[in-house]
Coordinates of C-alpha atoms in Angstrom, one line a residue:
M1412 CA 85.2 238.3 143.6
T1413 CA 85.7 235.0 141.9
S1414 CA 82.7 232.6 142.4
V1415 CA 83.1 229.1 143.7
P1416 CA 82.1 227.4 140.4
A1417 CA 84.7 229.5 138.5
M1418 CA 87.4 228.5 141.1
L1419 CA 86.4 224.9 140.7
R1420 CA 86.7 225.0 137.0
R1421 CA 90.1 226.6 137.2
G1422 CA 91.2 223.9 139.6
L1423 CA 89.7 221.0 137.6
L1424 CA 91.4 222.0 134.3
P1425 CA 94.9 221.4 135.6
L1426 CA 93.8 218.1 137.2
L1427 CA 92.3 217.0 133.9
L1428 CA 95.5 217.9 132.0
L1429 CA 97.6 216.1 134.6
S1430 CA 95.4 213.0 134.5
A1431 CA 95.8 212.9 130.7
A1432 CA 99.5 213.6 130.6
M1433 CA 100.6 211.4 133.5
P1434 CA 99.9 208.0 131.8
L1435 CA 101.6 209.1 128.7
A1436 CA 104.6 210.3 130.7
I1437 CA 104.8 207.0 132.5
L1438 CA 104.6 205.1 129.3
G1439 CA 107.3 207.3 127.8
L1440 CA 109.7 206.6 130.7
A1441 CA 108.8 202.9 130.7
S1442 CA 109.5 202.6 126.9
I1443 CA 113.1 203.9 127.4
G1444 CA 113.8 202.6 130.9
S1445 CA 114.5 199.3 132.6
D1446 CA 115.1 198.1 136.1
W1447 CA 112.3 200.3 137.3
F1448 CA 111.1 199.0 140.7
F1449 CA 109.1 200.4 143.5
P1450 CA 109.8 202.8 145.2
A1451 CA 112.2 204.3 142.7
L1452 CA 110.8 207.4 140.9
L1453 CA 112.8 206.8 137.8
P1454 CA 114.1 203.7 135.9
G1455 CA 117.5 202.5 136.9
T1456 CA 118.8 202.4 133.3
F1457 CA 117.8 204.0 130.0
S1458 CA 117.9 202.5 126.6
L1459 CA 116.3 203.0 123.1
A1460 CA 116.4 199.2 122.4
S1461 CA 112.6 199.0 122.4
W1462 CA 112.2 201.8 119.9
R1463 CA 114.8 200.1 117.6
N1464 CA 112.5 197.2 117.7
V1465 CA 110.1 199.3 115.6
V1466 CA 112.4 199.6 112.6
G1467 CA 115.3 197.3 113.2
T1468 CA 116.1 193.9 111.7
G1469 CA 113.7 191.3 112.9
A1470 CA 111.5 193.9 114.5
L1471 CA 108.0 192.9 115.4
L1472 CA 106.4 196.2 116.3
G1473 CA 107.2 197.8 112.9
P1474 CA 105.3 195.3 110.8
A1475 CA 102.5 195.2 113.3
L1476 CA 102.2 199.0 113.2
L1477 CA 102.1 198.9 109.4
A1478 CA 99.4 196.2 109.4
S1479 CA 97.3 198.1 111.9
A1480 CA 97.7 201.4 109.9
A1481 CA 96.7 199.7 106.6
L1482 CA 93.7 198.0 108.2
A1483 CA 92.6 201.3 109.9
L1484 CA 92.9 203.3 106.7
A1485 CA 91.0 200.8 104.6
T1486 CA 88.4 200.3 107.2
G1487 CA 87.9 204.0 107.6
L1488 CA 87.5 204.6 103.9
A1489 CA 85.0 201.7 103.5
A1490 CA 83.0 202.7 106.6
M1491 CA 82.9 206.4 105.5
V1492 CA 81.4 205.5 102.1
F1493 CA 79.0 202.9 103.4
G1494 CA 77.9 205.0 106.3
A1495 CA 77.2 208.1 104.2
F1496 CA 74.9 206.2 101.8
A1497 CA 73.3 204.1 104.5
G1498 CA 72.8 207.0 106.9
S1499 CA 71.3 209.1 104.2
A1500 CA 68.9 206.3 103.1
I1501 CA 67.8 205.6 106.7
A1502 CA 67.3 209.3 107.4
A1503 CA 65.0 209.5 104.3
A1504 CA 63.0 206.5 105.4
T1505 CA 59.9 206.7 107.6
G1506 CA 58.0 204.4 110.0
W1507 CA 59.1 200.9 110.5
R1508 CA 61.7 201.0 107.8
R1509 CA 63.6 203.8 109.7
V1510 CA 63.3 201.8 112.9
I1511 CA 64.7 198.6 111.3
G1512 CA 67.5 200.4 109.6
A1513 CA 68.6 202.2 112.7
G1514 CA 68.4 199.0 114.7
A1515 CA 70.5 197.2 112.1
A1516 CA 73.1 199.9 112.3
F1517 CA 73.1 199.8 116.1
L1518 CA 73.4 196.0 116.4
P1519 CA 77.1 195.7 115.5
V1520 CA 77.9 198.6 117.8
A1521 CA 76.1 197.2 120.8
A1522 CA 77.0 193.6 120.3
P1523 CA 79.8 192.3 122.5
P1524 CA 83.0 192.0 120.4
V1525 CA 83.5 188.4 121.2
A1526 CA 79.9 187.5 120.2
L1527 CA 80.3 189.5 117.0
A1528 CA 83.7 187.9 116.2
T1529 CA 82.3 184.4 116.7
G1530 CA 79.4 185.0 114.3
L1531 CA 81.7 186.6 111.7
H1532 CA 84.3 183.9 112.1
A1533 CA 81.8 181.2 110.9
T1534 CA 80.8 183.4 108.0
L1535 CA 84.5 184.1 107.0
L1536 CA 85.4 180.5 107.2
G1537 CA 82.6 179.6 104.9
A1538 CA 83.7 182.3 102.4
G1539 CA 87.3 181.0 102.6
L1540 CA 88.6 184.2 104.3
G1541 CA 89.4 182.8 107.7
S1542 CA 92.9 183.6 109.1
S1543 CA 93.6 186.2 106.4
I1544 CA 94.1 189.9 106.3
V1545 CA 91.0 190.3 104.1
G1546 CA 88.9 188.4 106.6
V1547 CA 90.2 190.7 109.4
F1548 CA 89.4 193.7 107.2
V1549 CA 85.8 192.5 106.7
A1550 CA 85.5 191.8 110.5
H1551 CA 86.7 195.4 111.2
V1552 CA 84.4 196.9 108.7
V1553 CA 81.2 195.5 110.2
P1554 CA 81.3 197.5 113.5
A1555 CA 82.9 200.5 111.8
C1556 CA 80.0 200.7 109.4
G1557 CA 77.6 200.6 112.3
Y1558 CA 79.3 203.6 113.9
T1559 CA 79.5 205.7 110.7
T1560 CA 75.9 204.8 109.7
L1561 CA 74.6 206.1 113.1
Y1562 CA 76.9 209.1 112.8
F1563 CA 75.5 210.0 109.3
L1564 CA 72.0 209.2 110.4
G1565 CA 72.2 212.0 112.9
I1566 CA 73.7 214.4 110.4
F1567 CA 71.2 213.7 107.6
T1568 CA 68.2 213.8 110.0
V1569 CA 68.9 217.5 110.8
R1570 CA 70.5 218.5 107.5
E1571 CA 68.5 220.3 104.9
G1572 CA 69.0 219.3 101.2
G1573 CA 68.1 222.7 99.7
H1574 CA 71.4 223.1 97.9
E1575 CA 71.1 219.6 96.3
D1576 CA 67.5 220.4 95.3
A1577 CA 68.6 223.7 93.7
A1578 CA 71.3 222.0 91.7
R1579 CA 68.9 219.3 90.4
T1580 CA 66.5 222.1 89.4
L1581 CA 69.3 223.7 87.4
G1582 CA 69.8 220.4 85.5
A1583 CA 72.7 218.8 87.5
G1584 CA 72.7 215.0 87.4
R1585 CA 73.0 212.8 90.5
F1586 CA 76.8 212.4 90.1
D1587 CA 77.3 216.1 89.6
V1588 CA 75.3 216.9 92.7
L1589 CA 77.3 214.5 94.7
R1590 CA 80.7 215.7 93.4
R1591 CA 80.1 219.4 93.2
V1592 CA 77.6 220.0 96.0
T1593 CA 77.3 217.3 98.7
I1594 CA 80.9 216.3 99.1
P1595 CA 82.3 219.9 99.2
M1596 CA 79.6 220.9 101.8
M1597 CA 80.2 217.8 103.9
H1598 CA 84.0 217.5 103.8
R1599 CA 84.3 217.9 107.6
E1600 CA 81.7 215.2 108.3
L1601 CA 83.3 212.9 105.8
L1602 CA 86.8 213.3 107.4
E1603 CA 85.3 212.8 110.8
A1604 CA 83.6 209.6 109.7
L1605 CA 86.9 208.4 108.1
L1606 CA 88.7 208.9 111.4
L1607 CA 85.9 207.3 113.4
G1608 CA 86.0 204.2 111.2
A1609 CA 89.8 204.1 111.4
I1610 CA 89.8 204.3 115.2
V1611 CA 87.2 201.5 115.5
S1612 CA 89.7 199.3 113.6
W1613 CA 92.8 200.6 115.2
G1614 CA 92.1 199.2 118.7
Q1615 CA 90.4 196.0 117.8
V1616 CA 91.5 192.9 119.7
A1617 CA 88.8 190.3 119.8
L1618 CA 87.8 190.7 116.1
T1619 CA 91.4 190.5 114.9
L1620 CA 92.3 187.5 117.1
V1621 CA 89.2 185.5 116.1
A1622 CA 89.0 186.4 112.4
G1623 CA 92.7 186.4 111.9
G1624 CA 93.3 183.1 113.8
G1625 CA 96.4 184.6 115.4
S1626 CA 98.2 184.8 112.1
V1627 CA 97.4 188.4 111.4
R1628 CA 99.6 190.3 113.8
T1629 CA 98.4 193.8 114.6
L1630 CA 99.8 196.3 117.1
P1631 CA 97.2 195.6 119.9
L1632 CA 98.0 191.9 119.7
E1633 CA 101.7 192.5 119.9
V1634 CA 101.2 194.7 123.0
I1635 CA 99.2 192.1 124.7
D1636 CA 101.8 189.4 124.0
Y1637 CA 104.6 191.6 125.4
L1638 CA 102.5 192.3 128.5
V1639 CA 101.9 188.6 129.1
A1640 CA 105.6 187.8 128.5
G1641 CA 106.6 190.5 131.0
Q1642 CA 108.4 192.6 128.3
D1643 CA 107.3 195.9 129.9
Q1644 CA 109.6 198.1 127.9
L1645 CA 108.3 196.8 124.6
A1646 CA 104.7 196.8 125.8
A1647 CA 105.1 200.5 126.8
T1648 CA 106.5 201.3 123.4
G1649 CA 103.7 199.5 121.6
S1650 CA 101.1 201.3 123.8
L1651 CA 102.6 204.7 122.9
L1652 CA 102.4 203.7 119.2
L1653 CA 98.7 202.9 119.8
V1654 CA 98.0 206.2 121.4
I1655 CA 100.0 208.7 119.5
P1656 CA 98.7 208.2 115.9
P1657 CA 95.0 208.8 116.7
L1658 CA 95.9 211.9 118.8
A1659 CA 98.0 213.2 115.9
A1660 CA 95.3 212.4 113.4
F1661 CA 92.7 214.3 115.3
G1662 CA 95.1 217.3 115.8
L1663 CA 96.0 217.4 112.1
M1664 CA 92.3 217.1 111.1
R1665 CA 91.3 220.0 113.3
L1666 CA 94.2 222.1 112.0
A1667 CA 93.4 221.3 108.4
L1668 CA 89.7 222.0 108.8
R1669 CA 90.4 225.3 110.6
N1670 CA 92.9 226.7 108.0
V1671 CA 92.0 225.1 104.7
E1672 CA 88.8 225.2 102.8
L1673 CA 88.3 222.1 100.6
V1674 CA 87.2 223.1 97.1
L1675 CA 86.4 220.5 94.4
P1676 CA 86.3 221.5 90.7

């Protein structure tokens, strides 16, 4: 006889799948349909005009997508490297140094994005990086490094360094230990940190708007502009472009880590 908790679990799983799929399905219909008014179940007409806006002449979504992708990749790489070294250093510290280090990493994560953007904006203006793509990159890196540092802090706190110690005992230098031992053993964590940093950048609105001064056009900003202007079809297309790449990246990462073992010479 099937227990009540088991029946609930079986019933909740389809509901969870439906709740995840329905918004994507609605966005998909909205991106190719127009004249969709209540109580109609489907749009009155269908067109791929909004998707042609991604790659067509004078398209705005395409350049915004490329800008967001470039910022996300650069931010993810920088945050992965910084977070790995910072997390390792904080994990090795003790007492008040560890507390201050963890608090410093948590601050950009916990701070409201608008407050963080305001403080960074003044710094970027003083450095001559205001309203530039480099300034937006710096603004994205700050919270992303906070996330990856906390991520690696948790990893290095419970991770034993016996393999690195053994390599040093056998005469390996610091760079050899890093290249031949640490990186191959932590390739999964490094890829996850790369994606974490990229996703932090991917959906940024306040930091991009303030640091970029409105001149750096990323995909989230274009989606907001289309929503405000009542361009629902273009807004739905941009929203799908915001959702699909992170989902695809996570899926590809899980597939790669499941089927491929990374081996460095």
